mmCIF file of C-alpha atoms and ligand atoms in Angstrom:
data_model
loop_
_atom_site.group_PDB
_atom_site.id
_atom_site.type_symbol
_atom_site.label_atom_id
_atom_site.label_comp_id
_atom_site.label_asym_id
_atom_site.label_seq_id
_atom_site.Cartn_x
_atom_site.Cartn_y
_atom_site.Cartn_z
ATOM 1 C CA MET A 1 119.435 67.414 166.564
ATOM 2 C CA THR A 2 121.211 64.555 165.011
ATOM 3 C CA GLN A 3 119.993 61.954 162.765
ATOM 4 C CA GLN A 4 119.878 59.263 165.809
ATOM 5 C CA THR A 5 118.497 61.556 168.039
ATOM 6 C CA LYS A 6 115.422 62.271 165.704
ATOM 7 C CA ILE A 7 114.873 58.717 165.041
ATOM 8 C CA HIS A 8 114.783 58.049 168.937
ATOM 9 C CA ALA A 9 112.328 60.919 169.295
ATOM 10 C CA SER A 10 110.017 59.716 166.454
ATOM 11 C CA LEU A 11 109.667 56.217 168.517
ATOM 12 C CA ARG A 12 108.746 58.054 171.615
ATOM 13 C CA THR A 13 106.442 55.531 173.280
ATOM 14 C CA VAL A 14 104.465 57.809 175.657
ATOM 15 C CA ARG A 15 104.247 61.753 176.116
ATOM 16 C CA TRP A 16 102.103 64.473 177.546
ATOM 17 C CA GLU A 17 100.612 67.310 175.155
ATOM 18 C CA ASN A 18 97.899 69.541 175.918
ATOM 19 C CA ASN A 19 96.744 67.683 178.897
ATOM 20 C CA THR A 20 96.261 64.195 177.036
ATOM 21 C CA VAL A 21 98.639 61.302 176.838
ATOM 22 C CA ILE A 22 99.913 60.153 173.437
ATOM 23 C CA MET A 23 101.197 56.817 172.884
ATOM 24 C CA ILE A 24 102.364 54.671 170.003
ATOM 25 C CA ASP A 25 99.779 51.972 169.677
ATOM 26 C CA GLN A 26 102.432 48.945 169.988
ATOM 27 C CA THR A 27 99.912 46.144 168.966
ATOM 28 C CA LYS A 28 99.606 47.826 165.701
ATOM 29 C CA LEU A 29 103.664 47.557 165.047
ATOM 30 C CA PRO A 30 105.347 46.902 162.530
ATOM 31 C CA ASN A 31 102.667 47.197 160.065
ATOM 32 C CA LYS A 32 101.371 50.651 160.979
ATOM 33 C CA LEU A 33 102.862 53.247 163.260
ATOM 34 C CA VAL A 34 99.840 54.734 165.020
ATOM 35 C CA HIS A 35 99.373 57.092 167.939
ATOM 36 C CA VAL A 36 96.554 56.937 170.366
ATOM 37 C CA ARG A 37 95.453 59.933 172.678
ATOM 38 C CA TYR A 38 93.938 59.414 176.181
ATOM 39 C CA LYS A 39 92.062 61.911 178.605
ATOM 40 C CA ASN A 40 90.934 59.380 181.086
ATOM 41 C CA TYR A 41 93.436 57.440 183.545
ATOM 42 C CA LYS A 42 90.996 54.489 182.783
ATOM 43 C CA ASP A 43 91.740 54.205 179.296
ATOM 44 C CA VAL A 44 95.657 54.412 180.098
ATOM 45 C CA ALA A 45 95.142 51.507 182.412
ATOM 46 C CA ASN A 46 93.485 49.510 179.876
ATOM 47 C CA ALA A 47 96.265 50.480 177.432
ATOM 48 C CA ILE A 48 98.630 49.097 179.747
ATOM 49 C CA ARG A 49 96.744 45.751 180.177
ATOM 50 C CA THR A 50 96.307 45.341 176.465
ATOM 51 C CA LEU A 51 99.896 46.004 175.513
ATOM 52 C CA VAL A 52 99.413 49.083 173.566
ATOM 53 C CA VAL A 53 102.344 50.292 175.804
ATOM 54 C CA ARG A 54 104.611 47.719 177.241
ATOM 55 C CA GLY A 55 108.223 47.384 178.432
ATOM 56 C CA ALA A 56 108.878 47.871 182.045
ATOM 57 C CA PRO A 57 110.063 51.547 182.184
ATOM 58 C CA ALA A 58 107.472 52.647 179.618
ATOM 59 C CA ILE A 59 104.761 51.271 181.845
ATOM 60 C CA GLY A 60 106.360 53.075 184.742
ATOM 61 C CA VAL A 61 106.260 56.515 183.115
ATOM 62 C CA ALA A 62 102.399 55.578 181.640
ATOM 63 C CA GLY A 63 101.301 54.583 185.075
ATOM 64 C CA ALA A 64 102.830 58.223 186.403
ATOM 65 C CA PHE A 65 100.710 60.009 183.250
ATOM 66 C CA GLY A 66 97.804 58.135 184.079
ATOM 67 C CA LEU A 67 97.684 59.524 187.716
ATOM 68 C CA ALA A 68 98.471 62.822 186.059
ATOM 69 C CA LEU A 69 95.142 62.535 184.124
ATOM 70 C CA ALA A 70 93.387 61.210 187.191
ATOM 71 C CA ALA A 71 94.605 64.302 189.024
ATOM 72 C CA LEU A 72 93.427 66.555 186.077
ATOM 73 C CA GLN A 73 89.868 65.167 185.764
ATOM 74 C CA SER A 74 89.132 65.111 189.289
ATOM 75 C CA ASN A 75 86.403 67.697 190.697
ATOM 76 C CA ALA A 76 87.683 67.245 194.243
ATOM 77 C CA SER A 77 87.942 70.540 196.338
ATOM 78 C CA THR A 78 89.930 69.472 199.227
ATOM 79 C CA LYS A 79 93.516 67.921 199.213
ATOM 80 C CA GLU A 80 92.135 64.812 201.215
ATOM 81 C CA ASN A 81 89.427 64.106 198.496
ATOM 82 C CA LEU A 82 92.037 64.534 195.609
ATOM 83 C CA LEU A 83 94.435 62.171 197.467
ATOM 84 C CA GLN A 84 91.791 59.512 197.808
ATOM 85 C CA GLU A 85 90.867 59.585 194.401
ATOM 86 C CA LEU A 86 94.521 59.439 193.275
ATOM 87 C CA GLU A 87 94.864 56.273 195.673
ATOM 88 C CA LYS A 88 91.909 54.718 193.821
ATOM 89 C CA ALA A 89 93.293 55.517 190.554
ATOM 90 C CA LYS A 90 96.632 54.042 191.359
ATOM 91 C CA LYS A 91 95.031 50.818 192.401
ATOM 92 C CA VAL A 92 93.135 50.475 189.080
ATOM 93 C CA LEU A 93 96.540 51.333 187.309
ATOM 94 C CA PHE A 94 98.824 49.114 189.558
ATOM 95 C CA GLU A 95 96.650 45.871 188.833
ATOM 96 C CA THR A 96 97.083 45.864 185.197
ATOM 97 C CA ARG A 97 100.438 44.075 185.080
ATOM 98 C CA PRO A 98 101.827 42.681 188.242
ATOM 99 C CA THR A 99 105.832 41.629 187.494
ATOM 100 C CA ALA A 100 107.281 45.004 186.182
ATOM 101 C CA ILE A 101 108.133 46.669 189.363
ATOM 102 C CA ASN A 102 108.678 49.889 187.490
ATOM 103 C CA LEU A 103 104.771 50.697 187.430
ATOM 104 C CA ALA A 104 104.826 50.297 191.411
ATOM 105 C CA TRP A 105 107.751 52.601 191.289
ATOM 106 C CA GLY A 106 106.241 55.242 188.824
ATOM 107 C CA LEU A 107 102.851 55.376 190.668
ATOM 108 C CA GLU A 108 104.426 55.641 194.191
ATOM 109 C CA ARG A 109 106.659 58.525 192.916
ATOM 110 C CA ILE A 110 103.642 60.534 191.825
ATOM 111 C CA ILE A 111 101.640 59.815 195.099
ATOM 112 C CA LYS A 112 104.479 60.920 197.238
ATOM 113 C CA ILE A 113 104.773 64.209 195.062
ATOM 114 C CA ALA A 114 100.873 64.569 195.612
ATOM 115 C CA ASN A 115 101.154 64.134 199.325
ATOM 116 C CA GLN A 116 103.788 67.064 199.530
ATOM 117 C CA GLY A 117 101.416 69.428 197.562
ATOM 118 C CA ASN A 118 99.376 71.982 200.045
ATOM 119 C CA ASP A 119 95.985 72.456 198.060
ATOM 120 C CA VAL A 120 94.204 70.985 195.054
ATOM 121 C CA SER A 121 95.796 73.097 192.357
ATOM 122 C CA GLU A 122 99.211 73.058 193.536
ATOM 123 C CA ILE A 123 98.960 69.189 193.620
ATOM 124 C CA LYS A 124 97.338 68.810 190.092
ATOM 125 C CA GLN A 125 100.420 70.982 188.863
ATOM 126 C CA ALA A 126 102.944 69.143 190.610
ATOM 127 C CA VAL A 127 101.888 65.752 189.436
ATOM 128 C CA ILE A 128 101.747 66.930 185.876
ATOM 129 C CA GLU A 129 105.268 68.191 186.300
ATOM 130 C CA GLU A 130 106.548 65.027 188.035
ATOM 131 C CA ALA A 131 105.487 62.775 185.379
ATOM 132 C CA LYS A 132 106.846 64.893 182.613
ATOM 133 C CA ARG A 133 110.117 64.899 184.568
ATOM 134 C CA MET A 134 110.037 61.096 184.875
ATOM 135 C CA ALA A 135 109.570 60.975 181.067
ATOM 136 C CA ILE A 136 112.630 62.968 180.357
ATOM 137 C CA GLU A 137 114.706 61.532 183.015
ATOM 138 C CA ASP A 138 114.030 57.737 181.476
ATOM 139 C CA ILE A 139 115.832 58.845 178.029
ATOM 140 C CA GLN A 140 118.694 60.295 179.983
ATOM 141 C CA THR A 141 119.018 57.313 182.349
ATOM 142 C CA ASN A 142 119.014 55.227 179.206
ATOM 143 C CA MET A 143 121.660 57.178 177.545
ATOM 144 C CA LYS A 144 123.871 56.968 180.662
ATOM 145 C CA MET A 145 123.220 53.089 180.721
ATOM 146 C CA GLY A 146 124.297 52.871 176.896
ATOM 147 C CA LYS A 147 127.480 54.541 177.797
ATOM 148 C CA HIS A 148 128.533 52.311 180.452
ATOM 149 C CA GLY A 149 127.486 49.035 178.717
ATOM 150 C CA ALA A 150 129.150 49.904 175.426
ATOM 151 C CA GLU A 151 132.362 49.429 177.016
ATOM 152 C CA LEU A 152 131.640 45.786 177.531
ATOM 153 C CA PHE A 153 131.087 45.164 173.714
ATOM 154 C CA GLU A 154 133.657 44.879 170.905
ATOM 155 C CA ASN A 155 134.317 45.367 167.335
ATOM 156 C CA ASN A 156 132.672 42.706 165.278
ATOM 157 C CA ASP A 157 130.464 41.317 168.036
ATOM 158 C CA THR A 158 127.021 39.372 167.409
ATOM 159 C CA ILE A 159 124.845 40.219 169.982
ATOM 160 C CA MET A 160 121.655 38.342 170.850
ATOM 161 C CA THR A 161 118.885 40.045 172.454
ATOM 162 C CA HIS A 162 115.280 38.635 173.356
ATOM 163 C CA CYS A 163 112.028 40.581 173.368
ATOM 164 C CA ASN A 164 112.036 44.112 173.139
ATOM 165 C CA ALA A 165 114.033 46.306 175.792
ATOM 166 C CA GLY A 166 114.442 49.087 173.226
ATOM 167 C CA ALA A 167 113.112 52.695 172.725
ATOM 168 C CA LEU A 168 109.755 50.986 172.266
ATOM 169 C CA ALA A 169 110.083 49.575 176.064
ATOM 170 C CA THR A 170 110.934 52.660 177.320
ATOM 171 C CA VAL A 171 110.177 56.381 176.985
ATOM 172 C CA GLY A 172 113.060 56.324 174.343
ATOM 173 C CA TYR A 173 116.404 55.152 173.426
ATOM 174 C CA GLY A 174 116.206 51.773 175.458
ATOM 175 C CA THR A 175 117.893 49.836 177.899
ATOM 176 C CA ALA A 176 119.423 46.637 176.179
ATOM 177 C CA LEU A 177 118.925 48.165 172.684
ATOM 178 C CA GLY A 178 120.183 51.514 174.288
ATOM 179 C CA VAL A 179 123.530 49.931 175.004
ATOM 180 C CA ILE A 180 123.390 48.294 171.446
ATOM 181 C CA ARG A 181 122.799 51.760 169.773
ATOM 182 C CA ALA A 182 125.517 53.339 172.132
ATOM 183 C CA THR A 183 128.116 50.746 170.876
ATOM 184 C CA LYS A 184 127.257 51.325 167.293
ATOM 185 C CA GLU A 185 127.285 55.242 167.879
ATOM 186 C CA SER A 186 130.925 54.672 169.267
ATOM 187 C CA GLY A 187 132.129 53.636 165.900
ATOM 188 C CA LYS A 188 132.275 49.489 166.603
ATOM 189 C CA GLN A 189 130.593 47.250 163.965
ATOM 190 C CA ILE A 190 128.175 44.971 165.457
ATOM 191 C CA LYS A 191 125.501 42.588 164.523
ATOM 192 C CA VAL A 192 122.091 41.798 166.240
ATOM 193 C CA ILE A 193 120.159 38.416 166.336
ATOM 194 C CA VAL A 194 116.849 38.714 167.977
ATOM 195 C CA THR A 195 114.594 35.931 168.861
ATOM 196 C CA GLU A 196 110.775 36.176 167.737
ATOM 197 C CA THR A 197 109.554 36.094 171.221
ATOM 198 C CA ARG A 198 106.541 33.984 171.078
ATOM 199 C CA PRO A 199 103.630 34.202 171.928
ATOM 200 C CA VAL A 200 103.264 38.288 171.386
ATOM 201 C CA MET A 201 106.325 38.689 169.055
ATOM 202 C CA GLN A 202 107.949 41.689 170.729
ATOM 203 C CA GLY A 203 111.072 40.645 169.082
ATOM 204 C CA SER A 204 109.949 40.230 165.478
ATOM 205 C CA ARG A 205 107.417 42.980 165.655
ATOM 206 C CA LEU A 206 109.441 45.588 167.787
ATOM 207 C CA THR A 207 112.922 44.910 168.173
ATOM 208 C CA ALA A 208 113.423 44.034 164.557
ATOM 209 C CA PHE A 209 111.403 47.035 163.531
ATOM 210 C CA GLU A 210 113.351 49.303 165.782
ATOM 211 C CA LEU A 211 116.680 48.346 164.702
ATOM 212 C CA LYS A 212 115.944 48.219 161.085
ATOM 213 C CA HIS A 213 114.411 51.643 161.804
ATOM 214 C CA ASP A 214 118.148 52.599 163.015
ATOM 215 C CA ASN A 215 120.162 50.884 160.378
ATOM 216 C CA ILE A 216 121.436 48.238 162.595
ATOM 217 C CA ASP A 217 122.179 45.021 161.266
ATOM 218 C CA VAL A 218 119.623 42.726 162.556
ATOM 219 C CA SER A 219 118.645 38.933 161.905
ATOM 220 C CA LEU A 220 115.544 37.207 163.193
ATOM 221 C CA ILE A 221 115.391 33.593 164.380
ATOM 222 C CA PRO A 222 112.789 31.459 165.861
ATOM 223 C CA ASP A 223 113.011 31.104 169.754
ATOM 224 C CA THR A 224 113.750 27.527 168.766
ATOM 225 C CA ALA A 225 116.985 28.210 167.172
ATOM 226 C CA VAL A 226 118.901 29.982 170.049
ATOM 227 C CA GLY A 227 120.806 26.626 170.834
ATOM 228 C CA TYR A 228 121.563 26.154 167.122
ATOM 229 C CA VAL A 229 122.994 29.523 166.771
ATOM 230 C CA MET A 230 124.741 29.688 169.951
ATOM 231 C CA SER A 231 126.470 26.045 169.192
ATOM 232 C CA LYS A 232 127.543 27.347 165.474
ATOM 233 C CA GLY A 233 129.509 30.351 167.261
ATOM 234 C CA LEU A 234 127.192 32.737 165.747
ATOM 235 C CA VAL A 235 126.650 34.753 168.878
ATOM 236 C CA THR A 236 129.357 36.345 170.878
ATOM 237 C CA LYS A 237 127.378 38.071 173.698
ATOM 238 C CA VAL A 238 123.743 38.191 174.790
ATOM 239 C CA ILE A 239 122.078 41.305 176.345
ATOM 240 C CA VAL A 240 118.358 41.417 177.614
ATOM 241 C CA GLY A 241 116.437 43.994 179.366
ATOM 242 C CA ALA A 242 114.414 43.279 182.931
ATOM 243 C CA ASP A 243 111.247 43.822 184.245
ATOM 244 C CA ARG A 244 112.426 43.484 188.228
ATOM 245 C CA ILE A 245 115.804 42.646 189.363
ATOM 246 C CA LEU A 246 116.206 41.524 193.185
ATOM 247 C CA ARG A 247 118.882 42.380 195.614
ATOM 248 C CA THR A 248 120.342 39.008 194.908
ATOM 249 C CA GLY A 249 120.781 39.601 191.244
ATOM 250 C CA HIS A 250 117.517 37.494 190.495
ATOM 251 C CA VAL A 251 116.303 38.976 187.227
ATOM 252 C CA TYR A 252 112.792 38.761 185.959
ATOM 253 C CA ASN A 253 112.412 39.046 182.108
ATOM 254 C CA LYS A 254 110.106 38.135 179.281
ATOM 255 C CA ILE A 255 109.608 34.284 179.199
ATOM 256 C CA GLY A 256 112.378 32.591 177.530
ATOM 257 C CA THR A 257 115.212 34.748 179.021
ATOM 258 C CA TYR A 258 115.904 32.000 181.535
ATOM 259 C CA GLN A 259 116.436 29.372 178.882
ATOM 260 C CA ILE A 260 118.639 31.722 176.807
ATOM 261 C CA ALA A 261 120.871 32.404 180.166
ATOM 262 C CA VAL A 262 121.160 28.719 180.715
ATOM 263 C CA MET A 263 122.246 28.026 176.746
ATOM 264 C CA ALA A 264 124.442 31.062 176.880
ATOM 265 C CA GLN A 265 126.305 29.378 179.880
ATOM 266 C CA GLN A 266 126.633 26.102 178.164
ATOM 267 C CA HIS A 267 128.422 27.679 175.453
ATOM 268 C CA LYS A 268 130.592 30.368 177.766
ATOM 269 C CA ILE A 269 128.924 33.279 175.955
ATOM 270 C CA PRO A 270 128.597 36.400 178.266
ATOM 271 C CA PHE A 271 124.956 37.252 179.102
ATOM 272 C CA TYR A 272 124.293 40.807 180.237
ATOM 273 C CA VAL A 273 121.223 42.470 181.406
ATOM 274 C CA ALA A 274 120.574 46.457 180.995
ATOM 275 C CA ALA A 275 117.939 48.074 183.274
ATOM 276 C CA PRO A 276 117.528 51.167 185.209
ATOM 277 C CA LEU A 277 117.851 51.355 189.285
ATOM 278 C CA SER A 278 114.065 51.863 188.956
ATOM 279 C CA THR A 279 113.786 48.050 187.974
ATOM 280 C CA PHE A 280 115.509 47.037 191.152
ATOM 281 C CA ASP A 281 113.059 45.580 193.811
ATOM 282 C CA LEU A 282 115.367 45.467 197.090
ATOM 283 C CA LYS A 283 112.658 44.171 199.185
ATOM 284 C CA SER A 284 111.096 41.232 197.764
ATOM 285 C CA ASN A 285 112.280 37.539 197.811
ATOM 286 C CA PRO A 286 111.767 35.490 194.768
ATOM 287 C CA GLU A 287 108.671 33.691 196.430
ATOM 288 C CA ASP A 288 107.098 37.109 196.648
ATOM 289 C CA VAL A 289 107.217 37.761 193.010
ATOM 290 C CA ILE A 290 104.071 37.316 190.879
ATOM 291 C CA ILE A 291 104.608 36.174 187.673
ATOM 292 C CA GLU A 292 101.956 37.468 185.164
ATOM 293 C CA GLN A 293 99.965 34.766 183.459
ATOM 294 C CA ARG A 294 98.166 36.003 180.180
ATOM 295 C CA LYS A 295 95.460 34.633 178.234
ATOM 296 C CA SER A 296 95.448 31.313 176.417
ATOM 297 C CA SER A 297 94.492 32.888 172.789
ATOM 298 C CA GLU A 298 97.966 34.430 172.671
ATOM 299 C CA VAL A 299 99.366 30.718 172.672
ATOM 300 C CA THR A 300 96.309 29.066 170.709
ATOM 301 C CA THR A 301 96.314 31.536 167.934
ATOM 302 C CA ILE A 302 98.578 33.242 165.422
ATOM 303 C CA ALA A 303 97.631 36.419 163.976
ATOM 304 C CA GLY A 304 93.855 35.753 164.776
ATOM 305 C CA LYS A 305 93.960 32.382 163.309
ATOM 306 C CA LYS A 306 93.718 29.053 165.339
ATOM 307 C CA THR A 307 96.544 27.125 165.755
ATOM 308 C CA ALA A 308 95.824 24.670 168.418
ATOM 309 C CA PRO A 309 92.650 22.131 169.254
ATOM 310 C CA GLU A 310 89.605 23.574 170.772
ATOM 311 C CA ASP A 311 89.862 23.699 174.565
ATOM 312 C CA ILE A 312 93.352 22.658 174.940
ATOM 313 C CA GLY A 313 94.915 23.435 178.431
ATOM 314 C CA VAL A 314 97.540 26.341 178.137
ATOM 315 C CA ILE A 315 100.513 27.746 180.317
ATOM 316 C CA ASN A 316 101.233 31.016 179.303
ATOM 317 C CA PRO A 317 103.465 32.739 181.969
ATOM 318 C CA ALA A 318 104.632 36.353 180.551
ATOM 319 C CA PHE A 319 107.918 36.181 182.341
ATOM 320 C CA ASP A 320 110.671 34.100 184.007
ATOM 321 C CA MET A 321 113.372 34.163 186.566
ATOM 322 C CA THR A 322 117.139 34.085 185.668
ATOM 323 C CA THR A 323 119.147 33.094 188.580
ATOM 324 C CA PRO A 324 122.420 34.977 189.340
ATOM 325 C CA GLU A 325 124.935 32.690 188.461
ATOM 326 C CA LEU A 326 123.851 32.924 184.931
ATOM 327 C CA VAL A 327 124.452 36.655 184.946
ATOM 328 C CA THR A 328 127.875 38.014 183.677
ATOM 329 C CA GLY A 329 126.841 41.656 184.595
ATOM 330 C CA ILE A 330 123.981 44.117 185.096
ATOM 331 C CA ILE A 331 124.561 47.233 183.416
ATOM 332 C CA THR A 332 122.575 50.545 185.110
ATOM 333 C CA GLU A 333 122.839 54.215 184.702
ATOM 334 C CA ALA A 334 125.063 54.260 188.000
ATOM 335 C CA GLY A 335 127.370 51.706 186.546
ATOM 336 C CA ILE A 336 127.767 47.860 186.025
ATOM 337 C CA ALA A 337 127.092 45.594 188.829
ATOM 338 C CA LYS A 338 129.076 42.250 188.664
ATOM 339 C CA PRO A 339 129.046 38.969 190.869
ATOM 340 C CA PRO A 340 128.615 38.699 193.836
ATOM 341 C CA TYR A 341 125.509 40.888 193.381
ATOM 342 C CA ALA A 342 124.209 41.205 196.947
ATOM 343 C CA GLU A 343 127.463 43.413 197.450
ATOM 344 C CA SER A 344 127.768 45.073 193.914
ATOM 345 C CA ILE A 345 124.102 45.867 193.689
ATOM 346 C CA LYS A 346 124.341 47.104 197.359
ATOM 347 C CA LYS A 347 127.133 49.520 196.549
ATOM 348 C CA LEU A 348 125.346 50.921 193.268
ATOM 349 C CA PHE A 349 122.415 52.134 195.522
ATOM 350 C CA GLU A 350 124.982 53.579 198.213
ATOM 351 C CA SER A 351 126.689 55.397 195.246
ATOM 352 C CA ARG A 352 123.283 57.401 194.774
ATOM 353 C CA LEU A 353 122.742 58.620 198.282
HETATM 354 C C1 LIG B 401 108.609 43.218 178.151
HETATM 355 C C2 LIG B 401 109.865 42.593 178.499
HETATM 356 C C3 LIG B 401 111.026 43.453 178.216
HETATM 357 C C4 LIG B 401 111.439 44.268 179.448
HETATM 358 C C5 LIG B 401 112.427 45.175 179.029
HETATM 359 O O1 LIG B 401 107.474 42.510 178.497
HETATM 360 O O2 LIG B 401 110.079 41.643 179.008
HETATM 361 O O3 LIG B 401 112.106 42.891 177.620
HETATM 362 O O4 LIG B 401 110.268 45.115 180.018
HETATM 363 O O5 LIG B 401 112.533 46.197 179.957
HETATM 364 P P1 LIG B 401 106.129 42.977 177.889
HETATM 365 P P2 LIG B 401 113.788 47.077 179.963
HETATM 366 O O6 LIG B 401 106.283 43.291 176.333
HETATM 367 O O7 LIG B 401 105.430 41.761 178.182
HETATM 368 O O8 LIG B 401 105.627 44.270 178.558
HETATM 369 O O9 LIG B 401 113.636 48.085 179.032
HETATM 370 O O10 LIG B 401 113.777 47.861 181.523
HETATM 371 O O11 LIG B 401 114.873 46.460 179.888
#
């Protein structure tokens, strides 16, 4: 195991061990690296809801492990009863966070496997194995994405990223940060600028922590300094992750992504998105996508301290939509999609058939 691989392994967000789901509690980072253990799928649902585990691919796999726990806990004696219980658990897990499509993808994949089983014990075994397989595939996918993406970055690039699309948003290695890691591993010198990403601070708490952990040169900026650093020529490329990408190339990602993309276009800075094929939603149109609204206290407090008047009205969407004309390229494990996206995304999926 190389030093890099060891580090990625230590930041493994979610894993299965002795019929238990183990997660890093991301709400405690960067101050404490704490692991939590769950034996009940309802606790996994709560962990997804409260951002103990977050990031699109990570919640897809966490949802799958949640269903594996639901199967394991079940006292059902027939296949039909077990499938009914799994459907009920799927609904509870699905309702935790609406925007990242990977959650639905992970849950559906497990339900499909469950339906193929012949009896209760076969189904239980099969869903556990499938969830474990999904976790392994996630890391492999990110490494492939990293290889493709690294070709787009040059020696001495300063790369801006937003939120956390790293090992902590996936099972390991990361999407956007996976590309950054692969670029560094290919021998290129790079620097990273990360936004704090108010209100939950995934940039300062998680991305800054992760990159420092890997000895990658990282500077933190307030979200409000994006225009300043771009106008000063301090950024050569942008890369972000995604929670959902439509067949038209519309990208849903952490709130603030859209304004960074607009600003990048203004300053002629390439704006890339890195996401696995499990982040694509080829069926929906923009009007179908639910943008998660989170609680007002995320905005009216900082570290538990009130920073706004009592009873102030708050708008707190967790995600926004970046339109395709702002996106220079979308990096996936199957290759890089370039505009026009309707054609290039279709081709990527066809190449997998
Ligand atoms: C996470 C977020 C991340 C994407 C990255 O939001 O927006 O940038 O999930 O996903 P939250 P990916 O912290 O609210 O879950 O790893 O696919 O790029």
